[in-house]
Amino acid sequence: MTRILRSLRDGIGFDVLLVIIALSYLLVFAGLPLIYNVIISFQTVDVFSLGTLWHPNAGFDNYRAIFDDPLAGRVLWQTIVFTLGSVALQFTFGFALALFFHQNFTGATWIRGLFLAAWVMPGLVVGVLWNWLLSGDFGVINHLLESLGLIEDPVFWRSNVETSLYAVLIANIWYGTPFNMILLAVGLAAIPGDLYEAAELDGANAFQRFWTITLPMMRATIGAVLALGIIFTLQQFDLFAAITQGGPAGSSTVAQYWSWQLSFREFDFGRGAVISVLMIIVVLFVSLIYVRSTKAETQL
Amino acid sequence: MTYQIELDRVEKHYGRFHALKEISLAIPKGQFVALVGPSGCGKSTLLRSIAGLERITSGTLRIAGEPVDDLPPRKRDLAMVFQSYALYPHMSVRDNLTYALRLKGVSRAERARRAEEVAAVIGLETLLDRRPRELSGGQRQRVAMGRAIIRQPRAFLFDEPLSNLDAALRVRMRKEVRALHDRIGATSVYVTHDQIEAMTMADHVVVLQAGRIEQQGTPVALYDRPANRFVAGFIGSPAMNFIPGVIAGDGRAVRLALPGNPMLETTIAGTPGLQVEVGIRPEHMVLGSPDAPDALPLVVNAVETTGAASYLFTEGEPELIVTTEGTATIRAGDTIGVSVDPARVHLFEPETGASLRSASL
């Protein structure tokens, strides 16, 4: 004991202490809940048994119930559309903006900072904002589309089965684009300017420089941005809560929202846990891509 | 005569900063030209202007007789070797070498053949599949050269390409770059802040200061007949000694502002009584007995020895440097006698710094 105290006083072993603190934090607040969640997915948990630590075993019943649920196929499809749509368009707009502000015109840094305003807002606020914008009767979006002659009658974005998912999707693209822009801008800034000059002298036009220098040099950053985009999109909850609540008739329900509905609306915690376990598996794969990307980044 | 690169009264402004002032320069095909000067003198700006990476404000720039002011870099057919090498980190050495050919649409087989050929010239045959980060500084330097050579451009531009190498390698690459230039009959413009590099490599040296060409000519001409005080002090190592003086006697001698006001003979005719700045290179100060009739008596303050030569630093203002061969037996505190060949004495106008020799010739 005195030896431990002495080593602490001398600062030897301080690094070990720091590691222990960080690891215990992760174990208590991330590791254990994660494991408990997996366990719950194999148990029958309802309002009555919620208070106990251990619940009756259910085997694969919860899993079977989820896969047999008529909503499952639609939720899966809607989750894929929402995730890929969000990531693809956030990335495209983010990259376009990053390239635009990379031209370094007067005020570029300042305006780029303004774009971040969207990203720092809480999700619920963004949801409310887009509720107004997408409103059927007096929404700005409908007004714009009508003035441009693209639609004749107002679209009721949030309450139409056909459009409700896209209402959230549009809001989420707006919400996540600045984050993509900032990460990609950092990647762009890290490419040495003399590479472009060398390529220019070697005969490359602007398009060829983008294709043969910018894109390959950004590969690691792009991998990281796409992986983070998928992870963040699978975490998106606030916008659904604020804009459509998954409706109407489940037409905008995605996996994470369904999990919440099962757990906290229907109080079927077992089935709610099943969905989160399945999502964890997907996220683990994406995280591997992310880790590999960041490794490649340090190697270049 | 058409020149490979020709600049006529080229000017460059950055906002209110006047970076290049009335630069006129004509480089014949096959010549190796060095642009040399202290940092901030405009030598890199001049090179980048030739490359097209900077737009000149006024004047004309011709490459092989064709005005290129409005051509972007990729249409000028010039190759540049950067100080940082600027190798493409995501490409193998082979792809780095053949990048320009690929853009031009040269066939894969032809590209492979040319890559092997150039790799043999620069001695990198075994490294073609490596990435730049797996190469040493010297090898990267060679790849950068190879990338320029493979294109067979109208001229090569070098931007301080050797300054990131260690001293020994720098001396070796100096010779290699020049040998390569001669072998492929290239036209080269080489920017350096190192006057030794400029003197040893170039056929024609251009000395720049504050955006202006101070003097241009062969290395020997710059050394023997510097047009002004700046060039005299910049070319040569250690730098030329400058001593204030007054032209005396029949105008073929100066009285130096040194203790005892000694007289020094010159071969330059001047008006007696004229204030001048006397320039004598350290290696032209010949050590003799302090009692010899024409010798300047000087007291040594410090001695530096390199083995091949010794540098004697004198006491008092201005401090003078005397170079002697071998290891000196002289110590600090000794008095030495120094004599100077009158033909080796330079005189400069104190105000403008202009050489009086050119005026008298």
XYZ file of C-alpha atoms in Angstrom:
661
model
C 0.000 0.000 0.000
C 2.785 2.426 0.938
C 4.490 1.473 -2.283
C 1.425 2.440 -4.272
C 1.123 5.720 -2.390
C 4.785 6.469 -2.904
C 4.606 5.726 -6.585
C 1.636 8.079 -6.838
C 3.462 10.809 -4.930
C 6.509 10.421 -7.138
C 4.396 10.546 -10.239
C 5.504 7.078 -11.283
C 2.451 5.084 -12.162
C 0.442 8.249 -12.753
C 0.018 7.156 -16.358
C -1.339 3.815 -15.168
C -3.818 5.628 -12.940
C -5.038 7.737 -15.867
C -5.534 4.631 -17.981
C -7.468 2.939 -15.155
C -9.764 5.951 -14.745
C -10.521 6.114 -18.461
C -11.058 2.370 -18.745
C -13.346 2.180 -15.697
C -15.420 5.028 -17.071
C -15.819 3.201 -20.375
C -16.596 -0.065 -18.629
C -19.237 1.366 -16.275
C -20.952 3.785 -18.636
C -20.545 2.051 -21.997
C -19.399 -1.531 -21.644
C -21.836 -2.760 -18.984
C -24.968 -1.112 -20.442
C -24.021 -2.538 -23.830
C -23.682 -6.037 -22.461
C -26.861 -5.654 -20.385
C -28.678 -4.555 -23.519
C -27.600 -7.728 -25.316
C -28.765 -9.789 -22.339
C -32.149 -8.017 -22.219
C -32.705 -8.839 -25.896
C -32.898 -12.500 -24.845
C -35.298 -11.868 -21.953
C -38.929 -10.970 -21.429
C -38.967 -7.457 -19.975
C -42.204 -5.591 -19.365
C -43.386 -2.860 -17.047
C -43.871 -5.321 -14.207
C -40.458 -6.997 -14.346
C -38.622 -3.762 -15.226
C -37.570 -3.108 -11.607
C -35.636 -6.337 -11.223
C -32.087 -6.870 -12.463
C -32.771 -10.302 -13.933
C -35.772 -11.181 -16.088
C -37.323 -14.400 -17.368
C -35.399 -15.981 -20.239
C -37.070 -15.644 -23.626
C -34.531 -17.354 -25.869
C -34.839 -16.060 -29.434
C -38.508 -15.141 -29.001
C -37.833 -11.402 -29.197
C -35.749 -11.831 -32.334
C -38.405 -14.001 -33.920
C -41.068 -11.452 -33.030
C -39.121 -8.633 -34.641
C -38.379 -10.528 -37.851
C -42.016 -11.637 -38.101
C -43.359 -8.161 -37.452
C -45.054 -6.850 -40.635
C -43.434 -3.470 -39.966
C -39.877 -4.934 -39.990
C -39.369 -4.963 -43.764
C -40.636 -1.437 -44.165
C -38.538 -0.133 -41.290
C -35.442 -1.759 -42.737
C -36.089 -0.255 -46.157
C -36.888 3.159 -44.677
C -33.730 3.040 -42.558
C -31.627 2.225 -45.616
C -33.217 5.023 -47.661
C -32.853 7.516 -44.835
C -29.239 6.574 -44.023
C -27.889 6.310 -47.563
C -29.860 9.354 -48.702
C -28.608 11.442 -45.790
C -24.970 10.339 -46.078
C -24.814 10.659 -49.863
C -26.348 14.122 -50.018
C -24.687 15.491 -46.864
C -21.377 14.351 -48.321
C -22.050 15.759 -51.783
C -23.189 19.154 -50.517
C -20.500 19.177 -47.826
C -17.748 18.439 -50.347
C -19.081 21.018 -52.796
C -19.136 23.665 -50.062
C -15.673 22.676 -48.814
C -14.267 23.045 -52.344
C -16.125 26.330 -52.765
C -14.697 27.857 -49.597
C -11.260 26.415 -50.397
C -11.032 29.061 -53.152
C -10.191 31.493 -50.322
C -12.085 34.512 -51.525
C -12.538 37.483 -49.203
C -14.687 36.513 -46.248
C -14.537 32.782 -47.032
C -13.562 31.759 -43.505
C -16.213 34.006 -42.011
C -19.062 32.697 -44.134
C -17.875 29.134 -43.627
C -18.176 29.764 -39.892
C -21.785 30.900 -40.396
C -22.592 27.590 -42.060
C -21.652 25.871 -38.840
C -24.596 27.593 -37.154
C -26.833 24.819 -38.481
C -24.658 22.139 -36.974
C -24.429 23.594 -33.447
C -28.220 23.786 -33.086
C -30.004 21.119 -30.996
C -31.826 18.534 -33.107
C -35.219 19.419 -31.661
C -34.769 23.075 -32.605
C -33.810 22.058 -36.131
C -36.918 19.859 -36.172
C -39.185 22.733 -35.180
C -37.511 24.979 -37.740
C -38.188 22.494 -40.526
C -41.735 21.961 -39.306
C -42.314 25.575 -40.199
C -40.425 25.402 -43.468
C -42.204 22.213 -44.573
C -45.631 23.217 -43.313
C -48.330 22.370 -45.870
C -50.424 25.538 -45.750
C -47.956 28.334 -45.184
C -44.512 26.660 -45.461
C -41.727 28.436 -47.323
C -40.772 25.269 -49.230
C -44.231 24.869 -50.710
C -44.367 28.556 -51.543
C -41.031 28.314 -53.377
C -42.008 25.207 -55.299
C -45.318 26.786 -56.278
C -43.686 30.031 -57.420
C -41.272 28.010 -59.534
C -44.234 26.157 -61.014
C -42.926 22.776 -59.869
C -46.095 21.890 -57.959
C -49.724 23.016 -58.383
C -51.158 22.104 -55.002
C -49.410 22.325 -51.640
C -47.646 19.158 -50.534
C -48.380 18.100 -46.983
C -44.876 16.863 -46.412
C -45.195 15.619 -42.861
C -48.628 14.043 -42.954
C -48.412 12.391 -46.362
C -47.385 8.733 -46.330
C -45.445 9.269 -49.556
C -43.365 12.193 -48.336
C -43.053 11.950 -44.547
C -39.703 10.127 -44.628
C -38.354 12.694 -47.098
C -39.449 15.535 -44.847
C -37.105 14.229 -42.146
C -34.465 13.349 -44.730
C -34.375 16.906 -46.079
C -34.055 18.322 -42.575
C -31.300 15.854 -41.734
C -29.316 16.675 -44.883
C -29.455 20.345 -43.933
C -28.452 19.492 -40.376
C -25.453 17.282 -41.244
C -23.998 19.086 -44.264
C -21.898 21.602 -42.268
C -20.215 18.813 -40.318
C -19.246 17.088 -43.571
C -18.054 20.401 -44.955
C -15.767 21.095 -41.986
C -14.153 17.641 -41.944
C -13.648 17.697 -45.705
C -12.301 21.260 -45.566
C -9.681 20.102 -43.071
C -8.772 17.271 -45.442
C -8.497 19.687 -48.363
C -6.332 22.075 -46.369
C -3.947 19.233 -45.531
C -3.040 18.677 -49.187
C 0.198 20.595 -49.859
C -0.311 23.384 -52.390
C 2.844 22.550 -54.286
C 1.316 19.229 -55.371
C -1.250 21.202 -57.335
C 1.458 23.420 -58.776
C 3.510 20.385 -59.791
C 0.440 18.800 -61.379
C -0.359 22.034 -63.173
C 3.120 22.126 -64.681
C 2.805 18.440 -65.538
C -0.143 19.416 -67.718
C -3.164 18.652 -65.537
C -6.268 20.820 -65.981
C -8.537 21.625 -63.035
C -10.689 18.520 -63.503
C -7.645 16.241 -63.823
C -6.063 17.799 -60.723
C -9.238 17.073 -58.752
C -9.417 13.523 -60.058
C -5.737 12.546 -59.720
C -4.608 14.632 -56.724
C -7.527 15.825 -54.589
C -9.639 12.656 -54.526
C -6.861 10.119 -53.915
C -5.231 12.377 -51.309
C -8.626 12.693 -49.577
C -9.339 8.962 -49.575
C -8.729 8.537 -45.850
C -10.746 11.644 -44.948
C -13.612 10.602 -47.220
C -13.672 7.140 -45.645
C -13.806 8.665 -42.184
C -16.504 11.198 -43.116
C -18.723 8.554 -44.717
C -18.307 6.178 -41.769
C -19.077 8.940 -39.248
C -22.006 10.020 -41.417
C -23.549 6.540 -41.272
C -22.996 6.316 -37.508
C -24.478 9.760 -36.830
C -27.432 9.145 -39.125
C -28.230 5.899 -37.321
C -28.195 7.963 -34.115
C -30.600 10.579 -35.484
C -33.655 10.614 -33.260
C -34.556 14.218 -32.442
C -35.648 15.108 -35.957
C -38.069 12.170 -36.105
C -39.452 13.093 -32.707
C -39.927 16.703 -33.741
C -41.161 16.320 -37.310
C -43.175 13.114 -37.862
C -42.978 10.886 -34.772
C -42.400 8.041 -37.191
C -45.799 8.475 -38.804
C -48.158 8.581 -40.443
C -48.791 4.847 -40.217
C -45.112 4.061 -39.701
C -44.237 5.615 -43.069
C -41.269 7.465 -41.540
C -40.249 4.970 -38.866
C -36.588 4.010 -38.956
C -34.825 1.395 -36.838
C -33.647 3.671 -34.030
C -37.085 5.294 -33.719
C -38.815 1.920 -33.783
C -36.550 0.658 -31.009
C -37.544 3.638 -28.892
C -41.208 3.157 -29.681
C -41.079 -0.516 -28.689
C -39.230 0.201 -25.447
C -40.816 3.417 -24.238
C -44.204 3.458 -25.937
C -45.129 -0.205 -25.877
C -42.895 -1.006 -22.882
C -41.557 -4.114 -24.599
C -37.944 -3.626 -23.634
C -36.835 -7.003 -24.942
C -37.878 -6.258 -28.511
C -36.557 -2.731 -28.281
C -33.199 -4.203 -27.254
C -33.225 -6.601 -30.216
C -33.257 -3.700 -32.656
C -30.463 -1.905 -30.862
C -28.375 -5.093 -30.816
C -28.839 -5.469 -34.580
C -27.893 -1.832 -35.044
C -24.781 -2.291 -32.904
C -23.608 -5.006 -35.286
C -24.026 -2.687 -38.278
C -22.315 0.190 -36.478
C -19.415 -2.083 -35.482
C -18.742 -2.839 -39.151
C -18.880 0.838 -40.052
C -16.576 1.672 -37.134
C -14.023 -0.759 -38.509
C -14.038 1.200 -41.775
C -13.620 4.393 -39.786
C -10.663 3.048 -37.798
C -8.993 1.779 -40.966
C -9.479 5.166 -42.622
C -7.909 7.083 -39.778
C -4.996 4.639 -39.779
C -4.425 5.156 -43.495
C -4.536 8.886 -42.839
C -1.592 8.772 -40.459
C 0.394 6.607 -42.858
C 0.325 8.937 -45.808
C 18.582 35.135 -82.498
C 15.654 33.561 -80.720
C 16.203 32.699 -77.134
C 14.708 29.736 -75.297
C 13.430 32.006 -72.540
C 13.238 35.743 -72.985
C 12.011 38.332 -70.491
C 11.555 41.930 -71.521
C 11.018 44.567 -68.812
C 8.974 42.208 -66.686
C 7.271 43.745 -63.643
C 5.370 42.082 -60.830
C 3.305 43.810 -58.169
C 1.564 42.192 -55.213
C -0.811 44.936 -54.184
C 1.575 47.730 -53.205
C 4.588 45.454 -53.001
C 6.827 45.735 -56.044
C 8.301 42.240 -56.317
C 10.017 42.383 -59.714
C 11.391 45.562 -61.241
C 12.217 45.825 -64.937
C 13.596 42.318 -65.322
C 15.158 41.759 -68.742
C 16.863 38.465 -69.314
C 17.608 36.375 -72.394
C 18.503 32.725 -72.047
C 19.868 30.910 -75.116
C 19.048 27.254 -75.687
C 21.270 24.917 -73.683
C 22.367 27.504 -71.150
C 22.356 26.913 -67.405
C 21.295 30.114 -65.679
C 21.361 30.637 -61.937
C 19.160 33.230 -60.220
C 20.835 34.099 -56.958
C 20.216 36.599 -54.209
C 19.300 36.943 -50.550
C 15.878 35.729 -49.389
C 13.075 38.015 -50.506
C 15.033 39.312 -53.507
C 12.407 38.053 -55.969
C 14.310 35.123 -57.434
C 11.579 32.604 -56.643
C 8.886 34.996 -57.841
C 10.803 35.368 -61.092
C 11.024 31.600 -61.528
C 7.346 31.133 -60.702
C 6.474 33.873 -63.174
C 8.351 32.020 -65.895
C 6.502 28.835 -64.902
C 3.181 30.667 -65.032
C 2.359 30.045 -61.376
C 2.414 33.831 -60.963
C 1.011 36.311 -63.467
C 3.356 39.103 -64.391
C 1.938 42.604 -64.095
C 3.592 43.983 -67.216
C 6.357 43.244 -69.691
C 6.626 40.272 -72.020
C 7.727 36.720 -71.474
C 8.605 34.506 -74.438
C 9.405 30.829 -74.477
C 11.058 29.607 -77.684
C 9.999 32.878 -79.292
C 6.320 32.477 -78.425
C 4.717 34.983 -76.032
C 3.295 33.005 -73.093
C 1.918 35.757 -70.843
C -1.613 34.454 -71.223
C -0.802 30.745 -71.179
C -1.514 28.713 -68.042
C 1.411 26.671 -66.672
C 0.212 23.446 -68.239
C 0.458 24.941 -71.730
C 3.974 26.336 -71.315
C 5.759 22.982 -71.606
C 8.203 23.683 -68.761
C 9.203 21.264 -66.026
C 9.883 22.394 -62.484
C 11.767 20.779 -59.632
C 10.468 22.068 -56.314
C 12.393 22.634 -53.107
C 9.978 20.277 -51.338
C 10.155 17.946 -54.407
C 6.307 17.953 -54.456
C 6.191 14.245 -55.268
C 2.686 12.780 -55.375
C 2.605 10.816 -52.096
C -0.179 8.472 -53.205
C 1.650 7.313 -56.317
C 4.573 4.954 -56.808
C 7.840 6.306 -58.180
C 6.856 4.911 -61.582
C 3.506 6.735 -61.514
C 5.172 9.905 -60.323
C 7.572 9.764 -63.254
C 4.911 9.031 -65.854
C 2.140 11.290 -64.521
C 2.641 13.933 -67.215
C 2.797 11.283 -69.954
C -0.422 9.724 -68.696
C -2.166 13.099 -68.892
C -0.876 13.490 -72.436
C -2.399 10.125 -73.352
C 0.874 8.310 -74.018
C 0.268 4.551 -74.251
C 0.929 2.303 -71.272
C 3.750 0.417 -73.029
C 5.451 3.624 -74.081
C 5.121 5.018 -70.552
C 6.710 1.905 -69.061
C 9.574 2.104 -71.550
C 10.250 5.781 -70.840
C 10.042 5.203 -67.072
C 12.701 2.470 -67.285
C 14.838 4.702 -69.461
C 14.659 7.679 -67.109
C 15.080 5.491 -64.029
C 18.354 4.266 -65.516
C 19.511 7.849 -66.083
C 18.784 8.881 -62.500
C 19.792 5.538 -60.975
C 16.449 4.497 -59.504
C 15.754 1.288 -61.466
C 15.205 -0.770 -58.333
C 12.903 1.725 -56.638
C 10.202 2.170 -59.283
C 7.489 0.497 -57.213
C 8.215 2.333 -53.972
C 6.145 5.187 -52.569
C 7.891 8.550 -52.027
C 7.705 8.196 -48.241
C 9.848 5.051 -48.505
C 12.704 6.980 -50.140
C 15.586 8.961 -48.669
C 15.925 12.692 -49.302
C 18.475 12.156 -52.057
C 16.306 9.557 -53.771
C 13.260 11.829 -53.655
C 15.379 14.532 -55.201
C 16.240 12.161 -58.048
C 12.593 11.259 -58.604
C 11.756 14.960 -58.821
C 14.488 15.350 -61.450
C 13.322 12.250 -63.289
C 9.773 13.545 -63.388
C 11.097 16.656 -65.119
C 13.428 14.850 -67.522
C 10.870 12.323 -68.773
C 8.768 15.076 -70.306
C 11.562 16.470 -72.479
C 10.267 19.985 -71.801
C 11.392 23.215 -73.426
C 13.209 24.230 -70.242
C 13.839 23.079 -66.678
C 13.080 25.289 -63.712
C 14.744 24.516 -60.393
C 13.547 26.122 -57.165
C 16.320 25.603 -54.592
C 16.212 21.860 -55.241
C 19.243 20.964 -53.125
C 18.576 23.004 -50.015
C 16.891 20.123 -48.141
C 19.870 17.798 -48.567
C 22.829 17.454 -46.228
C 26.085 19.178 -47.146
C 27.932 16.203 -48.608
C 25.003 15.084 -50.749
C 24.460 18.659 -51.884
C 27.978 18.856 -53.296
C 27.499 15.558 -55.135
C 24.047 16.442 -56.513
C 25.421 19.807 -57.693
C 27.705 17.972 -60.086
C 25.031 15.468 -61.064
C 22.442 18.103 -61.905
C 24.935 19.920 -64.069
C 26.100 16.703 -65.774
C 22.485 15.789 -66.478
C 21.844 19.226 -67.943
C 24.796 18.800 -70.314
C 23.885 15.232 -71.276
C 20.322 16.010 -72.328
C 21.164 19.426 -73.757
C 18.555 21.145 -71.620
C 17.936 24.788 -70.921
C 17.844 25.343 -67.161
C 16.931 28.149 -64.813
C 18.118 27.448 -61.302
C 17.126 29.462 -58.241
C 19.400 29.365 -55.212
C 20.407 31.546 -52.296
C 23.768 29.797 -52.227
C 26.264 31.751 -54.305
C 28.644 28.766 -54.365
C 25.937 26.662 -56.022
C 25.317 29.444 -58.520
C 29.022 29.934 -59.276
C 29.847 26.239 -59.631
C 26.836 25.135 -61.666
C 25.847 27.980 -63.925
C 27.079 29.347 -67.255
C 25.362 32.609 -66.517
C 24.619 34.023 -63.072
C 21.925 36.623 -62.396
C 22.251 38.418 -59.066
C 18.988 39.865 -57.783
C 18.278 42.183 -54.906
C 14.987 43.800 -53.913
C 13.356 42.698 -57.163
C 16.019 44.166 -59.406
C 18.821 42.543 -61.397
C 22.013 43.907 -59.873
C 24.311 42.244 -62.387
C 24.383 39.280 -64.723
C 27.280 37.534 -66.420
C 29.582 34.550 -66.238
C 30.652 33.460 -62.750
C 34.195 34.674 -63.380
C 32.995 38.059 -64.616
C 30.910 38.552 -61.471
C 33.835 37.567 -59.311
C 36.468 39.658 -61.092
C 34.396 42.648 -62.090
C 31.451 43.131 -59.738
C 29.369 46.047 -60.980
C 28.545 47.286 -57.511
C 29.167 46.870 -53.839
C 26.222 44.507 -53.362
C 27.414 42.000 -55.963
C 30.996 42.335 -54.712
C 29.884 41.469 -51.189
C 27.459 38.751 -52.230
C 29.742 36.765 -54.536
C 32.779 35.172 -52.897
C 33.287 33.482 -49.565
C 34.273 34.803 -47.110
C 32.771 38.070 -48.284
C 34.859 40.914 -49.670
C 36.406 43.363 -47.176
C 35.273 46.956 -47.472
C 37.382 49.837 -46.156
C 36.490 53.556 -46.473
C 39.185 55.535 -48.235
C 40.073 58.697 -50.170
C 41.699 58.798 -53.586
C 45.103 60.328 -53.209
C 48.285 61.166 -55.066
C 47.947 61.082 -58.839
C 44.599 59.291 -58.604
C 46.114 55.801 -58.784
C 46.239 55.249 -55.045
C 43.874 55.418 -52.069
C 44.491 56.422 -48.497
C 42.718 53.932 -46.279
C 40.775 54.826 -43.124
C 42.837 52.360 -41.084
C 45.242 53.089 -38.228
C 48.226 55.002 -39.685
C 46.244 55.861 -42.852
C 48.254 53.555 -45.134
C 48.352 54.094 -48.901
C 47.192 51.409 -51.322
C 47.982 51.361 -55.032
C 45.185 50.694 -57.523
C 44.872 50.353 -61.290
C 41.736 52.485 -61.386
C 42.037 56.130 -62.225
C 40.032 58.402 -59.918
C 39.716 62.026 -59.003
C 42.059 62.820 -56.088
C 40.129 63.714 -52.940
C 37.117 61.565 -53.863
C 35.625 59.517 -51.039
C 35.470 55.829 -51.992
C 34.726 52.418 -50.585
C 37.721 50.128 -51.149
C 36.975 46.445 -51.705
C 39.556 43.686 -51.296
C 38.732 39.977 -51.282
C 40.165 38.054 -48.283
C 41.962 35.650 -50.625
C 43.696 38.559 -52.402
C 45.299 39.848 -49.235
C 48.762 38.309 -49.347
C 50.493 37.701 -46.047
C 54.022 39.044 -45.725
C 56.354 40.649 -43.232
C 54.873 43.601 -41.326
C 58.111 45.489 -42.053
C 57.845 45.255 -45.878
C 57.599 48.752 -47.453
C 54.109 48.483 -49.057
C 52.543 46.150 -46.517
C 49.446 47.133 -44.537
C 50.199 46.445 -40.872
C 47.222 44.701 -39.241
C 46.695 43.195 -35.778
C 45.052 39.770 -35.656
C 42.083 39.422 -33.305
C 40.975 35.847 -33.977
C 41.965 32.911 -36.166
C 39.657 30.288 -37.708
C 41.157 27.231 -39.341
C 39.451 24.825 -41.707
C 42.627 22.858 -42.397
C 42.797 23.806 -46.063
C 42.684 27.514 -45.266
C 42.839 29.826 -42.291
C 40.842 33.009 -41.805
C 42.525 35.796 -39.871
C 40.133 38.373 -38.379
C 41.731 41.752 -37.678
C 41.233 44.081 -34.779
C 39.418 47.412 -35.036
C 36.789 48.851 -37.366
C 36.116 47.719 -40.015
C 36.967 44.135 -39.219
C 38.886 42.595 -42.112
C 39.295 38.952 -43.052
C 42.530 37.641 -44.527
C 42.607 34.162 -46.039
C 45.837 32.184 -45.986
C 46.474 28.691 -47.219
C 46.940 25.809 -44.845
C 47.099 26.029 -41.085
C 48.312 29.418 -39.943
C 51.033 29.722 -37.313
C 49.734 33.189 -36.517
C 47.860 33.714 -33.252
C 45.528 36.342 -31.916
C 47.500 39.457 -30.965
C 50.182 39.024 -33.669
C 50.829 41.832 -36.122
C 50.828 40.830 -39.789
C 51.778 42.616 -42.999
C 49.384 42.359 -45.916
C 50.101 43.301 -49.513
C 47.565 43.489 -52.330
C 47.991 43.268 -56.101
C 46.798 46.715 -57.338
C 44.782 44.977 -60.090
C 42.786 43.177 -57.406
C 41.658 46.347 -55.658
C 38.026 47.377 -56.259
C 36.700 50.882 -55.718
C 33.048 51.712 -55.157
C 31.155 54.939 -55.002
C 30.042 55.194 -51.329
C 26.547 56.598 -52.093
C 25.352 54.430 -55.001
C 27.703 51.503 -54.476
C 28.572 51.513 -58.185
C 31.995 50.233 -59.161
C 34.467 52.881 -60.306
C 36.230 50.311 -62.445
C 33.434 50.136 -64.998
C 33.539 53.909 -65.212
C 37.257 53.961 -65.894
C 37.222 51.123 -68.412
